[in-house]
Amino acid sequence: MHKWLILLVLLLSPAFAQSVQVTAGSPFGINAGVRFPLVPFLLDGRVYGGANLFTGGPASLGGGADVLVSVPLTDLYAGAGLFYATGTTVSLVAQGSSSGGLGARGVVGTYLKVGLPLIGFFVEVHPMLFFGGSSTFGLGAAVGANIGF
C-alpha cells in the first residue's frame, strides 16, 4: 500500500509543481522530486523518491514529503518531513533500518548563487530520526539542482 501511495503522489505532483529537483545525498543516495508552492514566497511542499545503489547490498528504494518555510529576504529555508525506505538509507551518523521503515527528517538548506535563469543549485543538511524497534538518530546532507522557479 505504501508503494502505491508514493507512486500516486509522485505521478500527480508534477501538475502542481513549480520546479523539478534532483539531489545526491540523504536519505536515499539519488533523489528526484518536485517542489510546489503551498503559500507563495513563504511555504513550499516537496515530494521525492529515490534509490540508494551505493550500499553494496540490495538497493534501497523509498519516498518522502517535506514542508519547507522560506526565510524572507534570504536564500535560506528550513522544514521537516517524513520518509519511507525499503532498505538502508544514507546517513553520516547512523544507518536506517535495512528491513525498511518510516523516518522523520529536518531540513536546513540554502540556494547557491550561480546566476543562471531557471536553474538553481542548493545544499541541505538533514537531521534524521529512524523509527523502529529502537529509534536511531542520523545526520545526512545533500547537494542538488533545481529546474524551474
Short mmCIF file of C-alpha atoms in Angstrom, two decimals:
data_model
loop_
_atom_site.label_atom_id
_atom_site.label_comp_id
_atom_site.label_asym_id
_atom_site.label_seq_id
_atom_site.Cartn_x
_atom_site.Cartn_y
_atom_site.Cartn_z
CA MET A 1 0.00 0.00 0.00
CA HIS A 2 2.84 2.41 0.86
CA LYS A 3 4.48 1.88 -2.53
CA TRP A 4 1.22 2.61 -4.40
CA LEU A 5 0.59 5.75 -2.35
CA ILE A 6 4.13 7.04 -3.04
CA LEU A 7 3.75 6.26 -6.75
CA LEU A 8 0.37 8.05 -6.93
CA VAL A 9 1.70 11.18 -5.24
CA LEU A 10 4.78 11.26 -7.49
CA LEU A 11 2.66 10.87 -10.63
CA LEU A 12 0.15 13.60 -9.69
CA SER A 13 2.57 16.15 -8.21
CA PRO A 14 4.12 17.47 -11.47
CA ALA A 15 0.79 19.07 -12.39
CA PHE A 16 1.15 21.42 -9.41
CA ALA A 17 4.95 21.74 -9.34
CA GLN A 18 6.89 24.96 -9.63
CA SER A 19 10.17 23.07 -10.09
CA VAL A 20 11.80 19.68 -10.51
CA GLN A 21 14.69 18.73 -8.24
CA VAL A 22 17.45 16.12 -8.36
CA THR A 23 19.73 15.57 -5.35
CA ALA A 24 22.62 13.38 -4.32
CA GLY A 25 22.78 12.57 -0.60
CA SER A 26 20.42 11.62 2.17
CA PRO A 27 18.12 9.85 2.61
CA PHE A 28 18.41 7.58 -0.46
CA GLY A 29 21.56 8.49 -2.36
CA ILE A 30 19.96 9.67 -5.61
CA ASN A 31 16.66 11.51 -5.14
CA ALA A 32 14.29 13.13 -7.62
CA GLY A 33 11.19 15.10 -6.82
CA VAL A 34 9.04 18.14 -7.31
CA ARG A 35 8.61 21.29 -5.28
CA PHE A 36 5.32 23.18 -5.27
CA PRO A 37 4.04 26.32 -3.54
CA LEU A 38 1.66 25.99 -0.61
CA VAL A 39 1.79 29.69 0.32
CA PRO A 40 3.60 31.79 -2.35
CA PHE A 41 7.08 33.03 -1.31
CA LEU A 42 6.76 31.52 2.18
CA LEU A 43 5.74 27.86 2.37
CA ASP A 44 6.61 25.08 -0.12
CA GLY A 45 5.90 21.38 -0.27
CA ARG A 46 8.28 18.81 -1.71
CA VAL A 47 7.60 15.22 -2.71
CA TYR A 48 10.52 12.97 -3.68
CA GLY A 49 11.55 9.41 -4.31
CA GLY A 50 14.92 7.83 -4.59
CA ALA A 51 17.21 4.86 -4.73
CA ASN A 52 20.39 4.04 -2.82
CA LEU A 53 22.61 1.98 -5.10
CA PHE A 54 25.82 2.55 -3.12
CA THR A 55 25.50 0.23 -0.10
CA GLY A 56 26.96 -2.85 -1.78
CA GLY A 57 23.82 -4.83 -0.97
CA PRO A 58 20.29 -4.65 -2.33
CA ALA A 59 19.15 -1.21 -3.45
CA SER A 60 17.12 0.91 -1.04
CA LEU A 61 14.01 2.46 -2.53
CA GLY A 62 11.72 4.97 -0.91
CA GLY A 63 9.99 8.29 -0.94
CA GLY A 64 9.03 11.16 1.28
CA ALA A 65 7.49 14.56 1.64
CA ASP A 66 8.75 17.77 3.27
CA VAL A 67 7.17 21.10 4.16
CA LEU A 68 9.65 23.97 3.75
CA VAL A 69 9.47 27.53 5.08
CA SER A 70 11.49 30.21 3.27
CA VAL A 71 13.32 32.77 5.38
CA PRO A 72 12.21 36.14 3.92
CA LEU A 73 14.83 38.20 2.03
CA THR A 74 17.37 35.34 2.05
CA ASP A 75 18.10 32.13 0.14
CA LEU A 76 17.68 30.06 3.32
CA TYR A 77 14.88 27.62 4.03
CA ALA A 78 14.05 25.12 6.75
CA GLY A 79 11.44 22.45 7.25
CA ALA A 80 10.56 18.94 8.25
CA GLY A 81 9.13 15.82 6.67
CA LEU A 82 8.61 12.08 6.71
CA PHE A 83 10.12 9.38 4.52
CA TYR A 84 9.64 5.65 3.98
CA ALA A 85 12.52 3.38 2.97
CA THR A 86 12.62 -0.25 1.85
CA GLY A 87 16.30 -0.64 2.71
CA THR A 88 19.34 1.09 4.17
CA THR A 89 19.28 4.89 3.96
CA VAL A 90 22.23 7.26 3.59
CA SER A 91 23.33 8.94 6.83
CA LEU A 92 26.65 10.13 8.27
CA VAL A 93 26.00 9.13 11.90
CA ALA A 94 23.78 6.04 11.74
CA GLN A 95 22.05 3.93 9.09
CA GLY A 96 18.32 3.38 8.93
CA SER A 97 16.70 0.00 9.16
CA SER A 98 17.66 -2.38 6.36
CA SER A 99 14.24 -4.03 6.63
CA GLY A 100 12.55 -0.78 5.67
CA GLY A 101 10.57 1.64 7.71
CA LEU A 102 9.46 5.12 8.50
CA GLY A 103 11.68 8.04 9.41
CA ALA A 104 11.44 11.77 10.02
CA ARG A 105 13.90 14.41 8.95
CA GLY A 106 14.55 18.08 9.40
CA VAL A 107 15.78 20.20 6.50
CA VAL A 108 18.04 23.24 6.62
CA GLY A 109 19.18 24.47 3.24
CA THR A 110 20.29 27.34 1.08
CA TYR A 111 20.40 28.13 -2.62
CA LEU A 112 23.81 28.86 -4.11
CA LYS A 113 24.18 32.00 -6.23
CA VAL A 114 25.12 30.92 -9.77
CA GLY A 115 23.24 33.47 -11.88
CA LEU A 116 21.61 31.01 -14.29
CA PRO A 117 17.96 31.61 -15.24
CA LEU A 118 15.53 28.87 -14.07
CA ILE A 119 18.39 26.69 -12.75
CA GLY A 120 19.43 26.70 -9.12
CA PHE A 121 21.82 24.67 -7.02
CA PHE A 122 21.32 24.04 -3.33
CA VAL A 123 22.94 22.44 -0.29
CA GLU A 124 20.97 20.87 2.58
CA VAL A 125 21.63 19.29 5.97
CA HIS A 126 19.20 16.68 7.30
CA PRO A 127 18.99 15.61 10.95
CA MET A 128 17.04 12.33 10.74
CA LEU A 129 15.21 10.07 13.18
CA PHE A 130 14.65 6.44 12.17
CA PHE A 131 11.61 4.81 13.77
CA GLY A 132 11.53 1.11 14.52
CA GLY A 133 12.38 -1.27 17.35
CA SER A 134 14.82 1.32 18.70
CA SER A 135 14.79 4.88 17.41
CA THR A 136 18.12 5.93 15.92
CA PHE A 137 19.41 9.42 15.12
CA GLY A 138 21.18 10.11 11.84
CA LEU A 139 22.67 13.15 10.17
CA GLY A 140 22.67 13.49 6.41
CA ALA A 141 23.39 16.06 3.75
CA ALA A 142 22.59 16.58 0.08
CA VAL A 143 23.54 18.73 -2.88
CA GLY A 144 21.11 19.25 -5.69
CA ALA A 145 19.90 21.03 -8.76
CA ASN A 146 16.54 22.73 -9.13
CA ILE A 147 14.98 23.39 -12.54
CA GLY A 148 12.08 25.84 -12.55
CA PHE A 149 11.01 28.83 -10.48
#
